[in-house]
């Protein structure tokens, strides 16, 4: 991380100085007007709020109907892609240190000679090699929220939540700069404000308020899909057992037809069980309520036979029915209106997609909803991008939610399917190998890397993708080891990107040296620094640091000892801050000790080089030749305002 740009100050550098007027609390009650009102502090809401907290010039309000922070979260699986996102907030190190690492998954099914007993039928690596440098981990949702709330408190905005407020209505009106009227009531039954209604006007509202979203209902949007009337019990327990894979993620299938998905939790002792409780009578509305912790434990003990399970303590438990539902749209714009006006109200997370918990994707996809939308709202509110940018949220995330629904249906069906009986093949069912194959095929999805955004306003075509085959357009930017030229520090190239709303341009050098007359990367740097067509020059506000909007980094083919800092184009040594200090962290070279040259690892054309444009949410927006100056300019002309 970089700090001291504005002058030396003692203390924790992660506690950034508060912006003017921030950090002193409100003078009175709730604000009458805000730029963005975030409703709900589920996974989507806290990521969205943490992103918006990076922009203290924007007024953001976050409301939660609960009286305080989440204490025990229901979600727990954290995909590799989510850890990558947390790294952009500076939180990955803390997360992976505390979490349980899902290294391998085992599969259990009925034994050959004694089908009443389960035996291990397979064991495999959970995440395939090369997908990410970060692991798949397990940590309580409440802790994930704590990390992000802490980040918000330490941001220049000093953003705090408003608890005890429940939204009762959202109306989009035509007139004024704050067209969204939000009605709320205080949930506390005591005190001066108990039960009182308040109204706040906003430029934009985002409903992250769960499956029963008041924001979604105010927009007249329905969740459509099917309930499968199949019950699962879930509990976090401290137990004594002789089941040998109690500290491995395990999918257990018993001859009785019951199944367990076992997920070890952080801390070394806690474990989560998803226990198959069978089909429910759709006519019996009270069926789910009749399950008890004791009945769930009894079902788990039966499935785990011949192994024993003695539950000593239950941290949390619940019963839910499997169902897959998705909203018709993710914002307030009707299909007939699309293109005639931009959205003002959005929904994210469980407010627009619900499914089972066993795919481990609910929290992850919801957080990516918030990450996708946050930088777009900031760009529009700051006047850096046209309002049309906001249309891309629903267009991109609704397709991803549908992919999640489809995958969850396959995986939850596989988990609930009865095992095949070799003596009665006509009875159907699924054997362990089939289920393991479904798990393998879904590996990229469960790791969070199945997202591939199609061409749109902010994602270009794949015309030049062959110049950087390891950075497919529309997919997340895949980090790789490099050496920072100025100080010889080894790091991951993707790890230098922060959740700060900036666009990234990674310029991978051609075969000519940067000081040579034929150097394409030197010519690109001159264009970016000097040409009136340069997006950097055109869209960076007057008086701002030269990398305030576009963070340009260069990777050279030479070794870090073979290239001098003073051989770099001046553009890669920008002067910043009130003292005009030089930023020496823009240039990189391959890391020989890693055994993986980034040019080979990511398929970069060594003769021509390549330019990889990356969105603020870490997805590749374009791959271009280094000399495609006008194409770069045209791409950003459609995205940026000014």
Coordinates of C-alpha atoms in Angstrom, one line a residue:
X1 CA 0.0 0.0 0.0
X2 CA 1.1 3.6 -0.6
X3 CA 0.7 6.4 2.0
X4 CA 2.4 9.7 3.1
X5 CA 1.7 11.2 -0.4
X6 CA 0.2 14.3 1.3
X7 CA 2.7 14.4 4.1
X8 CA 4.0 12.2 7.0
X9 CA 1.6 11.4 9.7
X10 CA 2.1 8.9 12.6
X11 CA -0.2 6.0 13.4
X12 CA -2.0 3.3 11.5
X13 CA -1.7 4.0 7.8
X14 CA -4.9 2.0 7.1
X15 CA -6.8 4.6 9.1
X16 CA -6.9 7.2 6.3
X17 CA -7.6 10.9 7.1
X18 CA -11.3 11.7 7.2
X19 CA -12.5 13.9 4.4
X20 CA -13.5 17.4 5.4
X21 CA -16.7 17.4 7.4
X22 CA -16.6 13.6 7.9
X23 CA -16.0 11.7 11.1
X24 CA -17.8 14.0 13.5
X25 CA -21.2 12.4 13.4
X26 CA -24.5 14.1 12.4
X27 CA -25.6 17.3 14.0
X28 CA -29.2 16.2 14.2
X29 CA -31.4 13.4 13.0
X30 CA -31.5 11.6 9.7
X31 CA -30.5 13.4 6.6
X32 CA -33.3 14.6 4.4
X33 CA -31.4 13.9 1.1
X34 CA -28.7 11.5 0.1
X35 CA -27.0 10.5 -3.1
X36 CA -27.4 6.8 -2.4
X37 CA -29.5 5.0 0.1
X38 CA -28.5 1.3 0.6
X39 CA -31.3 -0.7 2.2
X40 CA -30.1 -3.8 4.1
X41 CA -26.6 -5.0 5.2
X42 CA -26.5 -8.5 3.8
X43 CA -23.5 -9.5 1.6
X44 CA -24.5 -7.3 -1.3
X45 CA -25.3 -4.3 0.9
X46 CA -22.0 -4.2 2.8
X47 CA -19.8 -4.6 -0.3
X48 CA -21.8 -1.9 -2.0
X49 CA -21.4 0.4 1.0
X50 CA -17.7 -0.3 1.4
X51 CA -17.2 0.6 -2.3
X52 CA -19.2 3.8 -1.9
X53 CA -17.3 4.7 1.2
X54 CA -14.2 5.3 -1.0
X55 CA -15.9 8.4 -2.3
X56 CA -16.4 10.9 0.5
X57 CA -17.8 13.6 -1.9
X58 CA -20.9 11.4 -2.2
X59 CA -23.5 11.2 0.5
X60 CA -24.3 7.6 1.3
X61 CA -26.8 6.3 3.9
X62 CA -27.1 2.6 4.8
X63 CA -30.1 1.5 6.8
X64 CA -30.8 -1.9 8.5
X65 CA -34.0 -3.0 10.2
X66 CA -32.0 -5.0 12.8
X67 CA -31.0 -3.1 16.0
X68 CA -27.3 -3.9 15.5
X69 CA -24.7 -5.7 13.5
X70 CA -25.2 -9.3 12.5
X71 CA -24.0 -11.7 15.2
X72 CA -24.4 -15.2 13.5
X73 CA -24.4 -15.4 9.8
X74 CA -26.1 -18.1 7.8
X75 CA -23.7 -18.0 4.8
X76 CA -20.1 -19.2 5.2
X77 CA -18.5 -20.3 1.9
X78 CA -16.1 -17.7 0.4
X79 CA -15.1 -18.4 -3.2
X80 CA -11.6 -17.7 -4.5
X81 CA -13.0 -14.9 -6.5
X82 CA -14.5 -13.3 -3.4
X83 CA -11.1 -13.4 -1.7
X84 CA -9.6 -11.7 -4.7
X85 CA -12.2 -8.9 -4.3
X86 CA -11.5 -8.7 -0.6
X87 CA -7.9 -8.2 -1.5
X88 CA -8.8 -5.0 -3.4
X89 CA -10.3 -3.7 -0.1
X90 CA -7.1 -4.7 1.8
X91 CA -8.9 -7.4 3.7
X92 CA -7.7 -10.7 2.1
X93 CA -4.8 -11.3 4.5
X94 CA -7.0 -11.0 7.6
X95 CA -9.7 -13.2 5.9
X96 CA -7.5 -16.1 5.0
X97 CA -5.7 -16.1 8.3
X98 CA -8.9 -16.6 10.2
X99 CA -10.8 -18.8 7.8
X100 CA -10.9 -22.6 7.3
X101 CA -9.3 -23.5 4.0
X102 CA -11.2 -25.9 1.8
X103 CA -8.3 -27.8 0.3
X104 CA -10.0 -31.1 -0.6
X105 CA -13.5 -32.6 -0.8
X106 CA -14.3 -36.2 0.0
X107 CA -17.3 -38.2 -1.3
X108 CA -19.0 -41.0 0.7
X109 CA -21.6 -43.5 -0.3
X110 CA -23.1 -46.9 0.6
X111 CA -20.6 -49.7 1.1
X112 CA -20.4 -52.6 -1.4
X113 CA -21.0 -55.5 1.0
X114 CA -23.0 -53.6 3.7
X115 CA -25.0 -50.9 2.1
X116 CA -26.3 -49.7 5.4
X117 CA -22.7 -48.4 6.1
X118 CA -21.1 -45.5 4.3
X119 CA -17.6 -45.7 2.8
X120 CA -15.3 -43.2 1.2
X121 CA -15.8 -43.4 -2.6
X122 CA -13.5 -40.5 -3.7
X123 CA -11.4 -37.6 -2.6
X124 CA -10.3 -34.7 -4.8
X125 CA -8.7 -31.3 -4.7
X126 CA -11.3 -28.7 -4.2
X127 CA -10.0 -26.0 -6.5
X128 CA -8.0 -26.9 -9.6
X129 CA -4.4 -25.6 -9.9
X130 CA -3.9 -22.3 -11.6
X131 CA -7.4 -20.9 -11.0
X132 CA -6.3 -18.4 -8.3
X133 CA -3.5 -17.7 -5.9
X134 CA -6.1 -17.4 -3.2
X135 CA -7.9 -20.4 -1.5
X136 CA -11.6 -21.3 -1.2
X137 CA -12.3 -20.6 2.5
X138 CA -15.0 -20.8 5.1
X139 CA -15.7 -18.0 7.5
X140 CA -18.9 -16.8 9.2
X141 CA -20.9 -14.2 7.3
X142 CA -21.0 -12.0 10.4
X143 CA -17.2 -11.8 10.3
X144 CA -17.2 -10.9 6.6
X145 CA -19.6 -8.1 7.5
X146 CA -17.3 -7.0 10.4
X147 CA -14.3 -6.7 8.0
X148 CA -16.2 -4.5 5.6
X149 CA -17.8 -2.4 8.3
X150 CA -14.3 -1.8 9.7
X151 CA -13.1 -0.8 6.3
X152 CA -16.0 1.7 6.0
X153 CA -15.2 3.2 9.4
X154 CA -11.5 3.7 8.4
X155 CA -12.4 5.2 5.0
X156 CA -12.2 8.9 4.3
X157 CA -16.1 8.9 4.5
X158 CA -16.1 7.4 8.0
X159 CA -19.3 5.7 6.9
X160 CA -21.5 4.3 9.7
X161 CA -24.8 2.4 9.5
X162 CA -28.2 3.5 10.7
X163 CA -29.8 0.5 12.5
X164 CA -33.4 0.1 13.5
X165 CA -34.9 1.5 10.3
X166 CA -37.3 -0.6 8.1
X167 CA -38.3 0.6 4.7
X168 CA -42.0 0.6 4.1
X169 CA -42.2 2.2 0.7
X170 CA -40.2 3.4 -2.3
X171 CA -41.6 5.7 -4.9
X172 CA -39.8 7.1 -8.0
X173 CA -41.1 10.5 -8.8
X174 CA -40.4 12.6 -11.9
X175 CA -39.2 15.9 -10.7
X176 CA -36.0 17.1 -8.9
X177 CA -32.5 15.9 -8.4
X178 CA -33.6 13.5 -5.7
X179 CA -36.5 11.7 -7.4
X180 CA -36.7 8.6 -5.1
X181 CA -38.9 9.0 -2.0
X182 CA -38.2 6.4 0.6
X183 CA -40.5 5.9 3.6
X184 CA -39.1 4.2 6.7
X185 CA -40.2 3.5 10.2
X186 CA -38.1 3.1 13.4
X187 CA -38.3 -0.6 14.5
X188 CA -37.7 0.1 18.2
X189 CA -40.8 0.0 20.3
X190 CA -39.4 2.2 23.0
X191 CA -37.8 5.6 23.0
X192 CA -38.8 8.9 21.4
X193 CA -38.5 7.5 17.9
X194 CA -40.3 4.1 18.5
X195 CA -42.5 3.2 15.6
X196 CA -42.2 6.7 14.1
X197 CA -42.1 7.1 10.3
X198 CA -39.4 9.1 8.5
X199 CA -38.9 10.1 4.8
X200 CA -35.6 10.4 3.0
X201 CA -35.1 11.4 -0.6
X202 CA -32.3 9.9 -2.7
X203 CA -30.8 10.1 -6.2
X204 CA -30.5 6.3 -6.1
X205 CA -31.7 3.5 -3.9
X206 CA -30.4 -0.1 -3.8
X207 CA -32.5 -2.8 -2.1
X208 CA -30.2 -5.3 -0.5
X209 CA -32.9 -6.3 1.9
X210 CA -33.2 -10.0 1.3
X211 CA -35.8 -12.4 -0.2
X212 CA -38.7 -10.5 1.3
X213 CA -37.4 -7.2 0.0
X214 CA -39.6 -4.2 0.6
X215 CA -37.7 -2.4 -2.1
X216 CA -38.5 -5.1 -4.7
X217 CA -42.1 -5.2 -3.7
X218 CA -42.4 -1.4 -4.0
X219 CA -41.3 -1.8 -7.6
X220 CA -43.8 -4.5 -8.3
X221 CA -41.1 -7.0 -9.1
X222 CA -41.7 -10.7 -8.4
X223 CA -39.4 -13.6 -7.7
X224 CA -40.3 -16.3 -10.2
X225 CA -39.3 -19.9 -9.9
X226 CA -40.2 -23.1 -8.2
X227 CA -40.1 -24.4 -4.6
X228 CA -39.1 -28.1 -4.6
X229 CA -40.8 -28.8 -1.3
X230 CA -37.7 -30.6 -0.1
X231 CA -36.4 -29.8 3.4
X232 CA -32.8 -29.5 4.6
X233 CA -31.7 -28.9 8.2
X234 CA -28.6 -26.9 8.7
X235 CA -26.7 -26.5 12.0
X236 CA -23.3 -25.3 13.2
X237 CA -22.2 -27.7 15.9
X238 CA -19.4 -28.7 18.3
X239 CA -19.4 -32.5 18.3
X240 CA -17.4 -35.6 19.1
X241 CA -17.3 -38.1 16.3
X242 CA -15.2 -41.0 14.8
X243 CA -16.1 -39.9 11.3
X244 CA -12.6 -39.6 9.8
X245 CA -13.3 -36.7 7.4
X246 CA -14.8 -34.4 10.0
X247 CA -12.2 -31.7 9.0
X248 CA -12.7 -32.1 5.3
X249 CA -15.5 -30.8 3.2
X250 CA -17.6 -34.0 2.6
X251 CA -20.6 -35.0 0.5
X252 CA -22.2 -38.0 2.1
X253 CA -24.9 -40.2 0.4
X254 CA -26.5 -43.0 2.4
X255 CA -28.4 -46.0 1.3
X256 CA -31.5 -44.7 3.1
X257 CA -31.6 -41.9 0.6
X258 CA -30.6 -39.2 3.1
X259 CA -27.5 -37.0 2.4
X260 CA -25.3 -34.7 4.3
X261 CA -23.0 -31.9 3.1
X262 CA -20.4 -31.4 5.8
X263 CA -18.5 -28.1 5.9
X264 CA -15.8 -27.6 8.5
X265 CA -15.8 -24.2 10.0
X266 CA -13.1 -21.8 11.1
X267 CA -11.4 -22.3 14.5
X268 CA -10.6 -26.0 14.2
X269 CA -13.6 -27.4 16.1
X270 CA -16.9 -26.0 14.7
X271 CA -18.6 -27.9 11.8
X272 CA -21.7 -27.2 9.7
X273 CA -24.0 -30.0 8.6
X274 CA -26.6 -29.7 5.8
X275 CA -28.9 -32.6 6.5
X276 CA -31.4 -34.0 4.0
X277 CA -34.8 -34.2 5.8
X278 CA -36.8 -35.4 2.8
X279 CA -39.8 -34.2 0.8
X280 CA -42.5 -32.1 2.4
X281 CA -46.3 -32.2 1.7
X282 CA -47.0 -28.9 -0.1
X283 CA -50.4 -28.9 1.4
X284 CA -49.0 -29.0 4.9
X285 CA -47.9 -25.4 5.7
X286 CA -46.7 -26.3 9.2
X287 CA -44.4 -29.2 8.1
X288 CA -41.2 -27.3 8.3
X289 CA -41.9 -26.0 11.7
X290 CA -42.2 -29.4 13.3
X291 CA -38.5 -30.2 12.8
X292 CA -36.4 -29.8 15.9
X293 CA -32.6 -29.8 16.5
X294 CA -33.0 -33.3 17.9
X295 CA -34.7 -34.6 14.8
X296 CA -32.0 -33.1 12.6
X297 CA -29.3 -34.7 14.7
X298 CA -31.0 -38.0 14.6
X299 CA -31.2 -37.9 10.8
X300 CA -27.5 -37.0 10.6
X301 CA -26.6 -39.9 12.9
X302 CA -28.5 -42.3 10.7
X303 CA -26.9 -41.0 7.5
X304 CA -23.4 -41.3 9.0
X305 CA -23.7 -44.9 10.1
X306 CA -21.5 -46.8 11.2
X307 CA -19.8 -43.7 12.5
X308 CA -21.0 -42.0 15.6
X309 CA -21.9 -38.3 16.2
X310 CA -22.4 -36.8 19.6
X311 CA -23.4 -33.2 19.5
X312 CA -22.1 -31.2 22.4
X313 CA -23.3 -27.7 21.5
X314 CA -25.4 -26.1 18.8
X315 CA -24.2 -22.6 17.8
X316 CA -27.1 -22.1 15.3
X317 CA -29.6 -24.1 13.4
X318 CA -32.4 -23.7 10.9
X319 CA -34.6 -25.6 8.4
X320 CA -35.2 -24.4 4.9
X321 CA -36.8 -25.6 1.7
X322 CA -34.9 -25.8 -1.5
X323 CA -36.1 -23.4 -4.2
X324 CA -34.7 -21.5 -7.1
X325 CA -36.2 -18.1 -7.9
X326 CA -35.1 -15.0 -9.8
X327 CA -36.5 -11.5 -10.3
X328 CA -37.8 -10.4 -13.7
X329 CA -35.5 -7.4 -13.6
X330 CA -33.0 -5.9 -11.3
X331 CA -34.0 -2.3 -11.5
X332 CA -37.0 0.0 -11.8
X333 CA -36.9 0.3 -15.6
X334 CA -39.7 -1.6 -17.3
X335 CA -38.8 -3.5 -20.5
X336 CA -40.7 -1.0 -22.7
X337 CA -38.8 1.9 -21.1
X338 CA -35.3 0.4 -21.5
X339 CA -33.2 2.9 -23.4
X340 CA -35.5 5.8 -22.8
X341 CA -34.5 6.5 -19.2
X342 CA -31.9 5.2 -16.7
X343 CA -32.7 3.3 -13.5
X344 CA -33.0 5.0 -10.2
X345 CA -33.7 2.0 -8.0
X346 CA -31.9 -1.3 -8.0
X347 CA -32.1 -4.7 -6.2
X348 CA -29.2 -6.9 -5.3
X349 CA -28.4 -10.2 -3.6
X350 CA -31.2 -12.3 -2.2
X351 CA -33.6 -9.5 -3.1
X352 CA -33.3 -10.7 -6.7
X353 CA -32.1 -14.3 -6.6
X354 CA -32.7 -17.1 -4.1
X355 CA -31.6 -20.7 -4.1
X356 CA -30.2 -23.5 -1.9
X357 CA -27.1 -22.9 0.3
X358 CA -25.3 -26.1 -0.8
X359 CA -23.7 -24.6 -3.8
X360 CA -22.0 -22.1 -1.5
X361 CA -22.6 -19.3 -4.0
X362 CA -25.3 -17.1 -2.4
X363 CA -23.1 -14.8 -0.4
X364 CA -20.4 -14.8 -3.2
X365 CA -22.7 -13.9 -6.1
X366 CA -24.5 -11.3 -3.9
X367 CA -21.2 -9.6 -3.0
X368 CA -20.3 -9.5 -6.7
X369 CA -23.7 -7.8 -7.3
X370 CA -22.6 -5.0 -4.9
X371 CA -19.1 -4.8 -6.4
X372 CA -20.5 -4.5 -9.9
X373 CA -22.9 -1.7 -9.0
X374 CA -20.9 0.3 -6.6
X375 CA -18.3 1.8 -8.9
X376 CA -20.9 2.5 -11.6
X377 CA -23.0 4.5 -9.2
X378 CA -19.9 6.5 -8.1
X379 CA -18.8 7.1 -11.7
X380 CA -22.3 8.5 -12.6
X381 CA -22.7 10.6 -9.5
X382 CA -19.2 12.1 -9.9
X383 CA -20.1 13.0 -13.5
X384 CA -17.3 10.8 -14.9
X385 CA -19.7 8.5 -16.8
X386 CA -23.1 8.9 -18.4
X387 CA -26.2 7.6 -16.6
X388 CA -26.5 4.9 -19.3
X389 CA -23.7 3.1 -17.5
X390 CA -26.2 2.0 -14.9
X391 CA -28.2 0.0 -17.4
X392 CA -25.3 -2.5 -17.6
X393 CA -25.9 -3.6 -14.0
X394 CA -29.2 -5.4 -14.6
X395 CA -28.0 -6.6 -18.0
X396 CA -24.8 -8.2 -16.6
X397 CA -26.0 -9.5 -13.2
X398 CA -29.3 -11.0 -14.2
X399 CA -27.6 -13.3 -16.6
X400 CA -25.1 -14.4 -13.9
X401 CA -28.0 -15.0 -11.4
X402 CA -29.7 -17.2 -14.0
X403 CA -26.5 -19.2 -14.3
X404 CA -26.4 -19.5 -10.5
X405 CA -30.0 -20.8 -10.4
X406 CA -29.2 -23.4 -13.1
X407 CA -26.1 -24.6 -11.4
X408 CA -27.7 -24.7 -8.0
X409 CA -30.6 -26.8 -9.4
X410 CA -28.1 -29.4 -10.8
X411 CA -26.0 -29.5 -7.6
X412 CA -29.0 -29.6 -5.1
X413 CA -30.6 -32.3 -7.2
X414 CA -27.4 -34.3 -7.1
X415 CA -27.2 -33.9 -3.3
X416 CA -30.8 -35.1 -2.8
X417 CA -30.7 -37.9 -5.3
X418 CA -30.9 -41.4 -3.8
X419 CA -27.9 -43.6 -4.5
X420 CA -28.1 -46.3 -7.2
X421 CA -28.7 -49.8 -5.9
X422 CA -26.6 -52.3 -8.0
X423 CA -29.2 -55.0 -7.4
X424 CA -32.1 -52.8 -8.5
X425 CA -30.8 -50.6 -11.3
X426 CA -34.3 -50.0 -12.6
X427 CA -35.0 -47.9 -9.4
X428 CA -32.8 -45.1 -10.8
X429 CA -30.7 -42.9 -8.6
X430 CA -27.2 -41.5 -8.9
X431 CA -24.0 -43.2 -7.9
X432 CA -21.0 -41.5 -6.2
X433 CA -19.0 -41.2 -9.5
X434 CA -21.8 -39.3 -11.2
X435 CA -22.1 -36.9 -8.3
X436 CA -18.4 -36.4 -8.1
X437 CA -18.3 -35.6 -11.8
X438 CA -21.0 -32.9 -11.4
X439 CA -18.8 -31.4 -8.6
X440 CA -15.8 -31.4 -10.9
X441 CA -17.7 -29.8 -13.8
X442 CA -18.9 -27.1 -11.5
X443 CA -15.4 -26.3 -10.2
X444 CA -14.9 -23.0 -12.0
X445 CA -18.4 -21.9 -11.0
X446 CA -18.0 -22.7 -7.3
X447 CA -14.6 -20.9 -7.3
X448 CA -16.3 -17.8 -8.7
X449 CA -14.7 -17.8 -12.2
X450 CA -17.6 -18.7 -14.5
X451 CA -18.5 -15.1 -15.1
X452 CA -17.9 -14.0 -18.7
X453 CA -19.6 -10.7 -19.5
X454 CA -20.6 -10.3 -23.1
X455 CA -19.8 -7.2 -25.2
X456 CA -21.6 -4.1 -24.0
X457 CA -20.9 -0.4 -23.2
X458 CA -18.0 -1.4 -20.9
X459 CA -16.8 -4.6 -22.4
X460 CA -15.3 -4.7 -25.8
X461 CA -15.2 -7.5 -28.5
X462 CA -12.5 -10.2 -28.4
X463 CA -11.0 -9.2 -31.7
X464 CA -7.5 -8.9 -30.3
X465 CA -7.7 -11.4 -27.6
X466 CA -5.0 -13.5 -29.2
X467 CA -2.4 -11.0 -28.1
X468 CA -3.1 -11.9 -24.5
X469 CA -4.7 -15.3 -24.4
X470 CA -4.6 -15.6 -20.6
X471 CA -6.8 -12.5 -20.2
X472 CA -10.1 -13.4 -21.9
X473 CA -12.3 -10.3 -22.5
X474 CA -15.2 -10.4 -20.1
X475 CA -13.6 -12.6 -17.5
X476 CA -11.8 -11.4 -14.3
X477 CA -8.2 -10.2 -14.6
X478 CA -6.1 -13.2 -13.5
X479 CA -3.2 -12.0 -11.4
X480 CA 0.3 -13.4 -12.0
X481 CA 3.7 -13.0 -10.3
X482 CA 5.9 -10.0 -11.2
X483 CA 8.8 -8.0 -9.8
X484 CA 8.3 -4.3 -9.2
X485 CA 11.1 -2.6 -11.0
X486 CA 12.0 0.2 -8.6
X487 CA 12.4 -1.8 -5.4
X488 CA 12.6 -5.5 -6.7
X489 CA 9.6 -6.5 -4.6
X490 CA 7.8 -9.7 -5.8
X491 CA 4.1 -9.5 -5.9
X492 CA 1.0 -10.4 -7.9
X493 CA 0.2 -7.9 -10.6
X494 CA -3.5 -8.0 -10.0
X495 CA -2.9 -7.3 -6.3
X496 CA -1.9 -3.7 -6.9
X497 CA -5.5 -2.8 -7.9
X498 CA -7.6 -1.3 -5.2
X499 CA -11.4 -1.0 -4.9
X500 CA -11.2 2.7 -5.7
X501 CA -13.3 3.0 -8.8
X502 CA -10.3 3.5 -11.2
X503 CA -9.9 1.9 -14.6
X504 CA -6.7 -0.1 -15.1
X505 CA -4.6 -0.2 -18.2
X506 CA -1.9 -2.9 -18.1
X507 CA 0.6 -2.4 -20.9
X508 CA 2.7 -5.5 -21.7
X509 CA 5.8 -4.3 -23.6
X510 CA 6.8 -5.4 -27.1
X511 CA 10.2 -6.8 -27.8
X512 CA 11.9 -3.4 -28.3
X513 CA 13.4 -1.8 -25.2
X514 CA 11.5 1.2 -23.8
X515 CA 14.2 3.6 -24.8
X516 CA 14.5 2.3 -28.4
X517 CA 13.1 4.3 -31.3
X518 CA 10.7 1.5 -32.3
X519 CA 9.3 0.9 -28.8
X520 CA 5.5 0.5 -29.0
X521 CA 5.1 0.9 -25.3
X522 CA 7.0 4.1 -25.3
X523 CA 4.8 5.4 -28.1
X524 CA 1.7 4.4 -26.1
X525 CA 3.0 6.3 -23.1
X526 CA 3.6 9.4 -25.2
X527 CA 0.1 9.2 -26.6
X528 CA -1.5 8.8 -23.2
X529 CA 0.6 11.7 -21.8
X530 CA 0.4 14.2 -24.7
X531 CA -2.4 13.6 -27.2
X532 CA -5.7 15.4 -26.9
X533 CA -7.3 12.1 -27.8
X534 CA -5.8 10.4 -24.8
X535 CA -8.5 9.2 -22.4
X536 CA -6.1 9.9 -19.5
X537 CA -5.6 13.5 -20.6
X538 CA -9.2 14.0 -21.7
X539 CA -11.0 12.6 -18.7
X540 CA -8.8 13.3 -15.8
X541 CA -10.1 16.4 -14.0
X542 CA -7.9 19.5 -14.0
X543 CA -5.7 19.6 -10.9
X544 CA -6.2 15.9 -10.1
X545 CA -3.3 13.4 -9.9
X546 CA -2.5 12.0 -13.3
X547 CA -3.7 8.6 -12.3
X548 CA -6.9 9.7 -10.5
X549 CA -9.1 8.1 -13.1
X550 CA -6.8 5.7 -15.0
X551 CA -4.2 3.6 -13.3
X552 CA -1.7 2.7 -16.0
X553 CA 0.9 0.0 -15.2
X554 CA 3.6 -1.4 -17.5
X555 CA 5.2 -4.9 -17.6
X556 CA 8.5 -5.2 -19.4
X557 CA 10.1 -8.3 -20.8
X558 CA 13.6 -7.6 -19.4
X559 CA 14.7 -8.7 -16.0
X560 CA 14.5 -6.2 -13.2
X561 CA 18.3 -5.9 -13.0
X562 CA 18.5 -5.3 -16.8
X563 CA 16.2 -2.3 -17.0
X564 CA 17.0 1.0 -15.3
X565 CA 14.3 3.1 -13.8
X566 CA 15.6 6.1 -15.7
X567 CA 15.0 4.3 -18.9
X568 CA 11.3 4.4 -18.3
X569 CA 9.0 6.8 -20.2
X570 CA 8.2 9.8 -18.0
X571 CA 4.6 8.9 -18.1
X572 CA 5.4 5.8 -15.9
X573 CA 7.0 8.0 -13.3
X574 CA 4.1 10.4 -12.6
X575 CA 4.4 13.3 -10.1
X576 CA 1.6 13.3 -7.6
X577 CA 0.2 15.0 -4.5
X578 CA 0.8 18.5 -3.1
X579 CA 4.6 18.0 -3.1
X580 CA 4.9 16.6 -6.6
X581 CA 6.3 13.3 -5.4
X582 CA 7.3 10.6 -7.9
X583 CA 5.3 7.4 -8.0
X584 CA 7.8 4.6 -8.6
X585 CA 5.2 1.8 -8.6
X586 CA 4.0 1.8 -12.2
X587 CA 6.6 -0.6 -13.8
X588 CA 7.1 -4.3 -13.4
X589 CA 9.2 -7.2 -14.9
X590 CA 8.8 -11.0 -14.8
X591 CA 9.6 -12.8 -11.6
X592 CA 12.3 -15.4 -12.3
X593 CA 12.0 -17.0 -8.8
X594 CA 8.4 -17.9 -9.4
X595 CA 9.3 -20.1 -12.3
X596 CA 6.5 -18.5 -14.3
X597 CA 7.3 -15.7 -16.7
X598 CA 4.1 -13.6 -16.9
X599 CA 4.4 -13.3 -20.7
X600 CA 4.4 -17.1 -21.1
X601 CA 1.9 -17.8 -18.3
X602 CA -0.7 -15.4 -19.7
X603 CA 0.1 -16.0 -23.4
X604 CA 1.2 -12.4 -24.1
X605 CA 2.6 -11.8 -27.7
X606 CA 6.2 -11.1 -27.1
X607 CA 6.8 -9.4 -30.5
X608 CA 3.8 -7.0 -30.4
X609 CA 3.0 -6.8 -26.7
X610 CA -0.5 -6.1 -25.6
X611 CA -2.7 -3.6 -23.8
X612 CA -5.2 -5.1 -21.3
X613 CA -7.9 -2.7 -20.1
X614 CA -9.5 -3.7 -16.8
X615 CA -12.8 -2.4 -15.3
X616 CA -12.9 -1.1 -11.7
X617 CA -14.5 -4.4 -10.7
X618 CA -11.5 -6.4 -12.0
X619 CA -13.0 -7.7 -15.2
X620 CA -11.2 -7.5 -18.5
X621 CA -12.9 -4.9 -20.6
X622 CA -10.7 -5.0 -23.7
X623 CA -7.5 -6.4 -25.2
X624 CA -5.8 -4.1 -27.8
X625 CA -2.5 -3.8 -29.6
X626 CA -0.1 -1.3 -28.0
X627 CA -0.5 0.9 -31.1
X628 CA -4.3 0.9 -31.1
X629 CA -4.4 4.4 -29.8
X630 CA -7.6 5.5 -31.5
X631 CA -9.4 2.3 -30.7
X632 CA -8.6 2.9 -27.0
X633 CA -9.7 6.5 -27.3
X634 CA -13.0 5.5 -29.0
X635 CA -13.7 2.8 -26.4
X636 CA -13.5 5.3 -23.5
X637 CA -15.3 8.0 -25.4
X638 CA -18.5 5.9 -25.0
X639 CA -17.9 5.3 -21.3
X640 CA -16.6 8.5 -19.9
X641 CA -18.3 11.9 -19.7
X642 CA -16.6 15.2 -20.3

